[in-house]
GROMACS .gro file of C-alpha atoms in nm:
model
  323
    1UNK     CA    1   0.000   0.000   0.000
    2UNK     CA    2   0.162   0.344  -0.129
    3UNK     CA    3   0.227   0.580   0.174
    4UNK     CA    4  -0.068   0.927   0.113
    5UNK     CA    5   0.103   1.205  -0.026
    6UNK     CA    6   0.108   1.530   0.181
    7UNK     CA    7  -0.120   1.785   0.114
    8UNK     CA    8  -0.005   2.116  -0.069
    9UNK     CA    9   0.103   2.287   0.297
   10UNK     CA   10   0.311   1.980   0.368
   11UNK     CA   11   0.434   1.979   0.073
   12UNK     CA   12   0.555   2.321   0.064
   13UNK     CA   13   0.707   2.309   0.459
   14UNK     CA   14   0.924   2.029   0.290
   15UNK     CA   15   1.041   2.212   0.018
   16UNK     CA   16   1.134   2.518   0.227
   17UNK     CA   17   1.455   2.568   0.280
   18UNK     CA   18   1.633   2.537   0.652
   19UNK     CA   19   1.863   2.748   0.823
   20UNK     CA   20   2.226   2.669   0.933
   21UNK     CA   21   2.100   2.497   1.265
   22UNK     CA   22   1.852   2.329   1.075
   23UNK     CA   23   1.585   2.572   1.205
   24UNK     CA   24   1.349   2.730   0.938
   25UNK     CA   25   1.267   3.087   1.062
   26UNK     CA   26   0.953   3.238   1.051
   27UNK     CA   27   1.035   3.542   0.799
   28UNK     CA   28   1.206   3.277   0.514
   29UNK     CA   29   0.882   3.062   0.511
   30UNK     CA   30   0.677   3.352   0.483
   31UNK     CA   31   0.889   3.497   0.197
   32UNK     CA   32   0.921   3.113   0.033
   33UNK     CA   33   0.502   3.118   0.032
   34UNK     CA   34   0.484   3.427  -0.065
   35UNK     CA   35   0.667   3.370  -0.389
   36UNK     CA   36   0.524   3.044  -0.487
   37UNK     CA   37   0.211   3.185  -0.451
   38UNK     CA   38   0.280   3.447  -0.662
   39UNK     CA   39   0.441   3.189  -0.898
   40UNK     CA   40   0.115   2.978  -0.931
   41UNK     CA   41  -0.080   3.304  -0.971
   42UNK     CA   42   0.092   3.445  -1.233
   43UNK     CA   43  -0.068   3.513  -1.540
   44UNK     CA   44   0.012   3.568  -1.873
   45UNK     CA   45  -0.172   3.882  -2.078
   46UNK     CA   46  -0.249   3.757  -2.436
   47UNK     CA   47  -0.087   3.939  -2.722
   48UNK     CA   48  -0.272   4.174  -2.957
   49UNK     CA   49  -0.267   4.005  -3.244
   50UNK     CA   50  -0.319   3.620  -3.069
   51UNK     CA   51  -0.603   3.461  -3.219
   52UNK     CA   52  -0.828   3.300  -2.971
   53UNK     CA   53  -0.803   3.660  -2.806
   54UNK     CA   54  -0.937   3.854  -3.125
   55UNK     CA   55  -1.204   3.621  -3.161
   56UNK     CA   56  -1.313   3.640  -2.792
   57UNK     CA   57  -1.359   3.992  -2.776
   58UNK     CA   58  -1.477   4.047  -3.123
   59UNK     CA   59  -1.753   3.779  -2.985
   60UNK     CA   60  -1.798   3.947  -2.730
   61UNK     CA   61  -1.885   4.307  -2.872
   62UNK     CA   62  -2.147   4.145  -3.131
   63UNK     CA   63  -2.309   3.947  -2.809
   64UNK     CA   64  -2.317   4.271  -2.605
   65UNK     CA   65  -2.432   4.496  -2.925
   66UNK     CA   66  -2.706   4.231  -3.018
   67UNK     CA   67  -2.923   4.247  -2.659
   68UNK     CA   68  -2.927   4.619  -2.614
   69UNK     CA   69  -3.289   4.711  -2.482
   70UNK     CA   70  -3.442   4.912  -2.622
   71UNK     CA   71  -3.351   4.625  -2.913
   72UNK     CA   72  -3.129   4.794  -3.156
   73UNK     CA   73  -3.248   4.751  -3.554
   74UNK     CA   74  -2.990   4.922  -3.741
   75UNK     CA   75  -2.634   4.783  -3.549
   76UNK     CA   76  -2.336   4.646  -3.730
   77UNK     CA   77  -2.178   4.379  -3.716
   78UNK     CA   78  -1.782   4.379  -3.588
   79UNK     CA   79  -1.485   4.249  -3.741
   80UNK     CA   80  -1.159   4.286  -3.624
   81UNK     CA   81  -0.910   4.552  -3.745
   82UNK     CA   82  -0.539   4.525  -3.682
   83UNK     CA   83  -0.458   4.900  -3.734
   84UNK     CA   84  -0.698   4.968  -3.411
   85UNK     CA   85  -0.502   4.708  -3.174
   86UNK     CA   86  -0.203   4.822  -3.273
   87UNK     CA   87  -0.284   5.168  -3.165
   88UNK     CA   88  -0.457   5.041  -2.876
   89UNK     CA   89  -0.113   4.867  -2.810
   90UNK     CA   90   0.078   5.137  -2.853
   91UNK     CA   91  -0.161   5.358  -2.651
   92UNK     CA   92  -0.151   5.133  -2.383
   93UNK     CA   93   0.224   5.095  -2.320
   94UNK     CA   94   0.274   5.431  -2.163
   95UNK     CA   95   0.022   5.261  -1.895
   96UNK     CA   96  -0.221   5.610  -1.791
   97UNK     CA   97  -0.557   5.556  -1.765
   98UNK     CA   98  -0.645   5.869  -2.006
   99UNK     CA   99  -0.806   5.935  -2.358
  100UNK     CA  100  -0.551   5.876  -2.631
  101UNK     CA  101  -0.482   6.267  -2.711
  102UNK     CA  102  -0.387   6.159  -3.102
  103UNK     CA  103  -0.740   6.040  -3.170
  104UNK     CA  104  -0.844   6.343  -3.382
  105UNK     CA  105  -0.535   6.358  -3.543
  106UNK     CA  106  -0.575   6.207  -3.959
  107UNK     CA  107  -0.379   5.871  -3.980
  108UNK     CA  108  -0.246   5.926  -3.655
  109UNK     CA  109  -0.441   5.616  -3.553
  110UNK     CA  110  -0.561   5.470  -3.844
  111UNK     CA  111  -0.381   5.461  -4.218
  112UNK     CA  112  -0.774   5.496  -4.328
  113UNK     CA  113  -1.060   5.607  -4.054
  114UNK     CA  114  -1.044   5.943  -3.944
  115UNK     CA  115  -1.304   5.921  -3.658
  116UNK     CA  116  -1.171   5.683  -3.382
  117UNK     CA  117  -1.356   5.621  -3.091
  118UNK     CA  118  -1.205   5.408  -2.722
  119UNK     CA  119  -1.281   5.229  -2.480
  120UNK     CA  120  -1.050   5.179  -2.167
  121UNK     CA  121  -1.024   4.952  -1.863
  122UNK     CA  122  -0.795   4.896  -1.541
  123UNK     CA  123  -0.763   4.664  -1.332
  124UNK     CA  124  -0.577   4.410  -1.165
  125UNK     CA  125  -0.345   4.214  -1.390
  126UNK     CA  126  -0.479   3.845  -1.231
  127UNK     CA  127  -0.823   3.966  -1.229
  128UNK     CA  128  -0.856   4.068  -1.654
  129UNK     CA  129  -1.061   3.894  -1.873
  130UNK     CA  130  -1.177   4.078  -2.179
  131UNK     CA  131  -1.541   3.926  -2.089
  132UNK     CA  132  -1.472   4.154  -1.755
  133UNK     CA  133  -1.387   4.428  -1.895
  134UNK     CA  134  -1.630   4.412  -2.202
  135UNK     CA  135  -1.934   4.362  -1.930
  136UNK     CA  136  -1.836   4.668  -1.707
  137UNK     CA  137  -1.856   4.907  -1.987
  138UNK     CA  138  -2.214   4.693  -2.102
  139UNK     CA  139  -2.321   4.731  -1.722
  140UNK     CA  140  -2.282   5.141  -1.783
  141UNK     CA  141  -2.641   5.089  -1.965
  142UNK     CA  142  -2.774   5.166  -1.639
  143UNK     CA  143  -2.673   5.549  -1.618
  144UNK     CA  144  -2.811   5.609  -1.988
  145UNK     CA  145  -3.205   5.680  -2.080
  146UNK     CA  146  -3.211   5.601  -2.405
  147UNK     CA  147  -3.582   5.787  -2.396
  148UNK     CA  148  -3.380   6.092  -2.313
  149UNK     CA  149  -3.033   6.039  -2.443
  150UNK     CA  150  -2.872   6.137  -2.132
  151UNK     CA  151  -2.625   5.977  -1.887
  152UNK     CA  152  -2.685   5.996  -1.573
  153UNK     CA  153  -2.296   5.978  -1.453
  154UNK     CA  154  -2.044   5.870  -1.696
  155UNK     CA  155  -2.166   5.637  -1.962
  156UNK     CA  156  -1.965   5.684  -2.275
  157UNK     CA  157  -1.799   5.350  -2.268
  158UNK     CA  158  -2.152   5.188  -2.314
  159UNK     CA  159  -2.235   5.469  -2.605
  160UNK     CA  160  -1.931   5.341  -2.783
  161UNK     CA  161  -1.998   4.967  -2.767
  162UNK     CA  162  -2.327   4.984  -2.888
  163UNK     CA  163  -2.278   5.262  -3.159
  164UNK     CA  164  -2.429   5.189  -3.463
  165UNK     CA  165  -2.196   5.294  -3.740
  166UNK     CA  166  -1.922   5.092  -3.584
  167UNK     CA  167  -1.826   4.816  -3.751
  168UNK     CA  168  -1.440   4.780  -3.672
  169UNK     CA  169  -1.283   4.701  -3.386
  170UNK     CA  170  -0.884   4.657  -3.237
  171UNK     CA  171  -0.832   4.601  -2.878
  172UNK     CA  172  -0.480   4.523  -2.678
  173UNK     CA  173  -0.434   4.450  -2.321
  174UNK     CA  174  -0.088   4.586  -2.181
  175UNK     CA  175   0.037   4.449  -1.802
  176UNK     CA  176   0.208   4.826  -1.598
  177UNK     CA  177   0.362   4.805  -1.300
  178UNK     CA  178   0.127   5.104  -1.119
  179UNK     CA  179  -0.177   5.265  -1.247
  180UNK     CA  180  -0.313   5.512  -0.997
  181UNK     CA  181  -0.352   5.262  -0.682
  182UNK     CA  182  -0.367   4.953  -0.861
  183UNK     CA  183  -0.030   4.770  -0.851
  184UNK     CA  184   0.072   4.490  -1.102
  185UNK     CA  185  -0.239   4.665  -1.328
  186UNK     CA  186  -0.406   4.580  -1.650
  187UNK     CA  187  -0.491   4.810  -1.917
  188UNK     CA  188  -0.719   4.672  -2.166
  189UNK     CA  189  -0.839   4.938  -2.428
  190UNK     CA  190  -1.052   4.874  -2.775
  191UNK     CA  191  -1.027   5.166  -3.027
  192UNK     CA  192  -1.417   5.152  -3.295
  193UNK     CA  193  -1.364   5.283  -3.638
  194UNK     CA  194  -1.645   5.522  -3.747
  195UNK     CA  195  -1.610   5.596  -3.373
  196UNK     CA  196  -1.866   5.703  -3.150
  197UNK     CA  197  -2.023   6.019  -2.962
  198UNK     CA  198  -2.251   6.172  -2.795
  199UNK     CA  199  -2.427   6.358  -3.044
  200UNK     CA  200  -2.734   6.138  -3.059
  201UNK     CA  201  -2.842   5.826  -2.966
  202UNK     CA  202  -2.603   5.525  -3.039
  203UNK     CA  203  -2.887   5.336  -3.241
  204UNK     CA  204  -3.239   5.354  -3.378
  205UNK     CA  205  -3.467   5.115  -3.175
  206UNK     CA  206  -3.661   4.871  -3.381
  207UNK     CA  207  -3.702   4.504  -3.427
  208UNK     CA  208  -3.360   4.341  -3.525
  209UNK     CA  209  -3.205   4.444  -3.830
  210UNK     CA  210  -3.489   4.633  -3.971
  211UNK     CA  211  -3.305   4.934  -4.052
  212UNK     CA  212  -2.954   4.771  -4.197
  213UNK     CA  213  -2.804   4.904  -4.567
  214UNK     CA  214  -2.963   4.764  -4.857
  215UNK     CA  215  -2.658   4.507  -4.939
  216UNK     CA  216  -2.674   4.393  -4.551
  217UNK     CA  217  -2.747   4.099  -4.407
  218UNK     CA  218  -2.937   4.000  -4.107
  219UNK     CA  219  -2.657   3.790  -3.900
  220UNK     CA  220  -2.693   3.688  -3.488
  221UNK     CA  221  -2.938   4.001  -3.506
  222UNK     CA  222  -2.664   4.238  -3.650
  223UNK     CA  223  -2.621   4.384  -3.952
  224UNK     CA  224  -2.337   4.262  -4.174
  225UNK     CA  225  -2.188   4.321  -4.518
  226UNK     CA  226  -1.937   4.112  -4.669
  227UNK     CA  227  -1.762   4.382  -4.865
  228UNK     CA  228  -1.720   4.615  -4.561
  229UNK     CA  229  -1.650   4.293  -4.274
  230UNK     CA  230  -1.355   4.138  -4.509
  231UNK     CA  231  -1.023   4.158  -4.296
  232UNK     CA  232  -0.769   4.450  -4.448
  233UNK     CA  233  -0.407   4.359  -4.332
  234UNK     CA  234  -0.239   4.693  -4.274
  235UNK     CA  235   0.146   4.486  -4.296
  236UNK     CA  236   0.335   4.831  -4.333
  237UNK     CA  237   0.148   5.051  -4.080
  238UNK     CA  238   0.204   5.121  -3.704
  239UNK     CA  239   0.111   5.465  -3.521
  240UNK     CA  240   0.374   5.693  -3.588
  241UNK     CA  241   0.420   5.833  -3.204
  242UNK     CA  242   0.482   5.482  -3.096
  243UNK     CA  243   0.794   5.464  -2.872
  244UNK     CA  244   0.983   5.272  -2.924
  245UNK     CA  245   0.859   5.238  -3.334
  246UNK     CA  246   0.855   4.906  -3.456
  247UNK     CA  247   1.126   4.805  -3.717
  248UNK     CA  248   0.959   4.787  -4.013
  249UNK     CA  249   1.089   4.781  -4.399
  250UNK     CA  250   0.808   4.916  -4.620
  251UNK     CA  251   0.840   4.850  -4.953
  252UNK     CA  252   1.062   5.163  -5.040
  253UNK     CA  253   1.307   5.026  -4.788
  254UNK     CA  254   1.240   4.704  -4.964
  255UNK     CA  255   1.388   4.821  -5.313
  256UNK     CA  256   1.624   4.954  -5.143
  257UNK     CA  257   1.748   4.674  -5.053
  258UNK     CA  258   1.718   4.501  -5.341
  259UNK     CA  259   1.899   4.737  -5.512
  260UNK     CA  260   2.166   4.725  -5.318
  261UNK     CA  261   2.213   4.331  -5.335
  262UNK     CA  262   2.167   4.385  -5.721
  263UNK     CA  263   2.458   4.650  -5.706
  264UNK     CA  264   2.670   4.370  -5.503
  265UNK     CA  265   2.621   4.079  -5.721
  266UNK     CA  266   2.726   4.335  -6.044
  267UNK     CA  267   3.026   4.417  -5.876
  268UNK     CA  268   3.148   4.051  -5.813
  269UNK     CA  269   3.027   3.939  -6.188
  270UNK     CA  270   3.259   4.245  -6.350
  271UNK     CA  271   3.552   4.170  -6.127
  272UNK     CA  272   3.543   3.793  -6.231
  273UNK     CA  273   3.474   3.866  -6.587
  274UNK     CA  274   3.780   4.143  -6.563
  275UNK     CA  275   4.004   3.841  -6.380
  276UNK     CA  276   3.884   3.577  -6.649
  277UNK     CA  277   3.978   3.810  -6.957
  278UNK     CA  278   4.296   3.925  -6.815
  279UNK     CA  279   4.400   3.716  -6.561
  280UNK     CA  280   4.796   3.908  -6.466
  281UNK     CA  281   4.601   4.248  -6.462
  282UNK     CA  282   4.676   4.231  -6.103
  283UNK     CA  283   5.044   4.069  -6.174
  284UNK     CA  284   5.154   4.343  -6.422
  285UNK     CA  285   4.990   4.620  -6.161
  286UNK     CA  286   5.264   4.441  -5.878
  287UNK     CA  287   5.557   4.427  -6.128
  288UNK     CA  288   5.524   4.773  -6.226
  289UNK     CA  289   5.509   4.927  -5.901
  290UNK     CA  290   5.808   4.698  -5.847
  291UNK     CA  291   5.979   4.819  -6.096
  292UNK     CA  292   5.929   5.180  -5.998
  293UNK     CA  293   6.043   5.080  -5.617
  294UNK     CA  294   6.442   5.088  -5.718
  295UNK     CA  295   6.420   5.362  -5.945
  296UNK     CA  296   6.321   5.550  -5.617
  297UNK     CA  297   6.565   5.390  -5.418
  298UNK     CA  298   6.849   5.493  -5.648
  299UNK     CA  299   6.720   5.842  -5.706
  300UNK     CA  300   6.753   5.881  -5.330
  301UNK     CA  301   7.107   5.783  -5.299
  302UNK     CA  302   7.218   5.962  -5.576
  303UNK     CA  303   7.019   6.282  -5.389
  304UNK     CA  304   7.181   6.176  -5.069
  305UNK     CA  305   7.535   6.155  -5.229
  306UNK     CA  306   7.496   6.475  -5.388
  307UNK     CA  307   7.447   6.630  -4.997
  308UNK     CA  308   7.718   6.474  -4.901
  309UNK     CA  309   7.987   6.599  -5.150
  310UNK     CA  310   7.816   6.970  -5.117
  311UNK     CA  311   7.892   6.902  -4.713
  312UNK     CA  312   8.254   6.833  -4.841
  313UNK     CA  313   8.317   7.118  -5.034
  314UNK     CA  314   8.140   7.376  -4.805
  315UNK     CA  315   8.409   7.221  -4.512
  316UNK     CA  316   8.688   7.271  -4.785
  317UNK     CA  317   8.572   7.619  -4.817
  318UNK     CA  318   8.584   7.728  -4.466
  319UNK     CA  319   8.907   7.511  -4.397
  320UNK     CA  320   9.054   7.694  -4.703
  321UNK     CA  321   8.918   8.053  -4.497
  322UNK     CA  322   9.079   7.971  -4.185
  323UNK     CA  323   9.413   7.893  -4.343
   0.00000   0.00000   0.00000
C-alpha cells in the first residue's frame, strides 16, 4: 500500500529551505510562500494580435451589441481591425488611464478612418478577462435613458460599444507596473472605427435588423456586409508616435534593398569577368610598381650623395678661410 502524499502545505514546509542549525525561521517561510504563490498566480496577458483573443472579444462586442434594450435595428456587425489594436497597443504601453490625445489627429491612428472612438479599462493584472472588462462598460447601460439620451454619470464607454456605425474594432491588453492605486495593473483598451459620440443616440430602436443598408445581411441580429466585414491587413502601418517604433521595412526600404544586393552581385560578376579576360592584370599592376620601387631607391642615394659631397666642399671652403 503506497504511503498518502502530503497535502499542498506539507508539501511546501518540505520544500522550504532550513537554516544553518537546521531551524526554518519564521520570515524565510513567509517569503518562500509568498513567492510560490505568486508563482502559481501568475498570469500571462495575451498578445494583440493572438487569435483565440481577437475572436473572444470580437464575440464578445457582437453578443453585447445584439441584446441592447431598447432592441437595436440598425447595429453592425464587428470584425476585427489590426490598425486599431495596434494603436490600442501602442496607446496602452505608456500605462495612464487617459483618452488617447492623437485620436483626432488624420492617420495618426488609423492609415484609413479618421473618426476613432475608445474604450479603456484597469484593473488588476490576475483579475482581466476581456469578458470583464467588455461587461463593465455593457453594465454602464444603467446610467443612460435612451428615452432621453442622457447619462446619468459617466456612460460613454456603453455609447461606444453599442454605436451603430461601428463596424471595426482593435483592442490590446498591456500588463504596468502602477496605475493610480492599482499595482501589477491591466490596461485593456478597444479603439471603434467610425467611432462614436454623444451627439445622438447610439442606435435607432426597432425590431432586429430592420433598418440595416440595402446590401446587408441580417446575422446573430446584426447587420453585416461582406464587402465592408472582409479583414484589411495593414502589414506596413504602425502609429507613428509609438515609442519605441517598430522596425519595419516598407516596400521603399524594400527596393532599397534590393537594389543594393543587385549592385553587389554586379560588382562581383565584372571583377570575375575582368580576372577571367585578363588574368595578370593584377600581376603586371605588382611588377610595375616593383619596378618603380628601385628607381626610387636609387634616385635617393644619388640625392643623398649629392648632400654629401656639397657638405665636403662647403668644409673645404671654410678650412681653405681659416688657413
Amino acid at each position: 500500500m503506497k504511503a498518502s502524499l502530503p497535502v499542498a502545505g506539507d508539501w511546501y514546509a518540505q520544500s522550504l529551505p532550513s537554516s544553518l542549525g537546521g531551524v526554518l525561521k519564521p520570515w524565510l517561510c513567509e517569503l518562500w510562500l509568498l513567492l510560490m504563490s505568486s508563482g502559481l498566480n501568475a498570469k500571462f496577458l495575451p498578445h494583440e494580435e493572438d487569435v483565440d483573443f481577437i475572436n473572444e472579444y470580437v464575440e464578445l462586442h457582437n453578443e453585447f451589441r445584439a441584446i441592447t434594450f431598447p432592441i437595436g435595428a440598425n447595429l453592425r456587425f464587428m470584425t476585427w481591425d489590426v490598425a486599431l489594436s495596434r494603436t490600442a497597443r501602442a496607446w496602452g504601453k505608456k500605462c495612464v488611464f487617459q483618452r488617447n490625445v492623437h485620436l483626432g489627429e488624420v492617420h495618426k491612428v488609423h492609415p484609413v478612418f479618421a473618426g476613432v472612438g475608445e474604450n479603456m479599462w484597469v484593473g488588476p493584472e490576475n483579475e482581466f478577462t476581456a469578458r470583464t472588462a467588455i461587461r463593465s462598460w455593457f453594465e454602464e447601460r444603467k446610467k443612460y435613458n435612451f428615452q432621453k439620451d442622457n447619462c446619468i454619470e459617466n456612460c460613454s464607454n456603453y455609447v461606444q460599444l453599442v454605436w451603430d456605425n461601428s463596424y471595426k474594432v482593435g483592442c490590446a491588453v498591456t500588463p504596468c507596473s502602477k496605475i493610480g492605486d492599482i499595482k501589477h495593473a491591466a490596461l485593456f483598451i478597444c479603439n471603434y472605427a467610425p467611432g462614436g459620440t454623444l451627439t445622438r443616440r447610439p442606435y435607432q430602436a426597432g425590431p432586429f435588423c430592420t433598418r440595416c443598408g440595402t446590401h446587408d445581411k441580417c446575422t446573430d441580429h446584426l447587420c453585416s456586409n461582406a464587402d465592408r466585414d472582409q479583414a484589411m491587413y495593414y502589414q506596413f502601418w504602425y502609429p507613428p508616435w509609438e515609442v519605441p517604433r517598430p522596425i519595419v521595412c516598407d516596400p521603399l526600404c524594400m527596393i532599397i534593398l534590393l537594389l543594393r544586393t543587385l549592385c553587389f552581385i554586379l560588382c562581383v560578376i565584372i571583377v570575375f569577368i575582368v580576372q577571367s579576360q585578363f588574368p595578370d592584370v593584377f600581376l603586371e599592376k605588382q611588377m610595375i610598381l616593383r619596378s618603380k620601387e628601385p628607381v626610387a631607391d636609387k634616385k635617393k642615394k644619388c640625392e643623398e650623395e649629392e648632400e654629401e659631397e656639397e657638405e665636403e666642399e662647403e668644409d673645404e671652403m671654410e678650412e681653405d678661410a681659416e688657413e
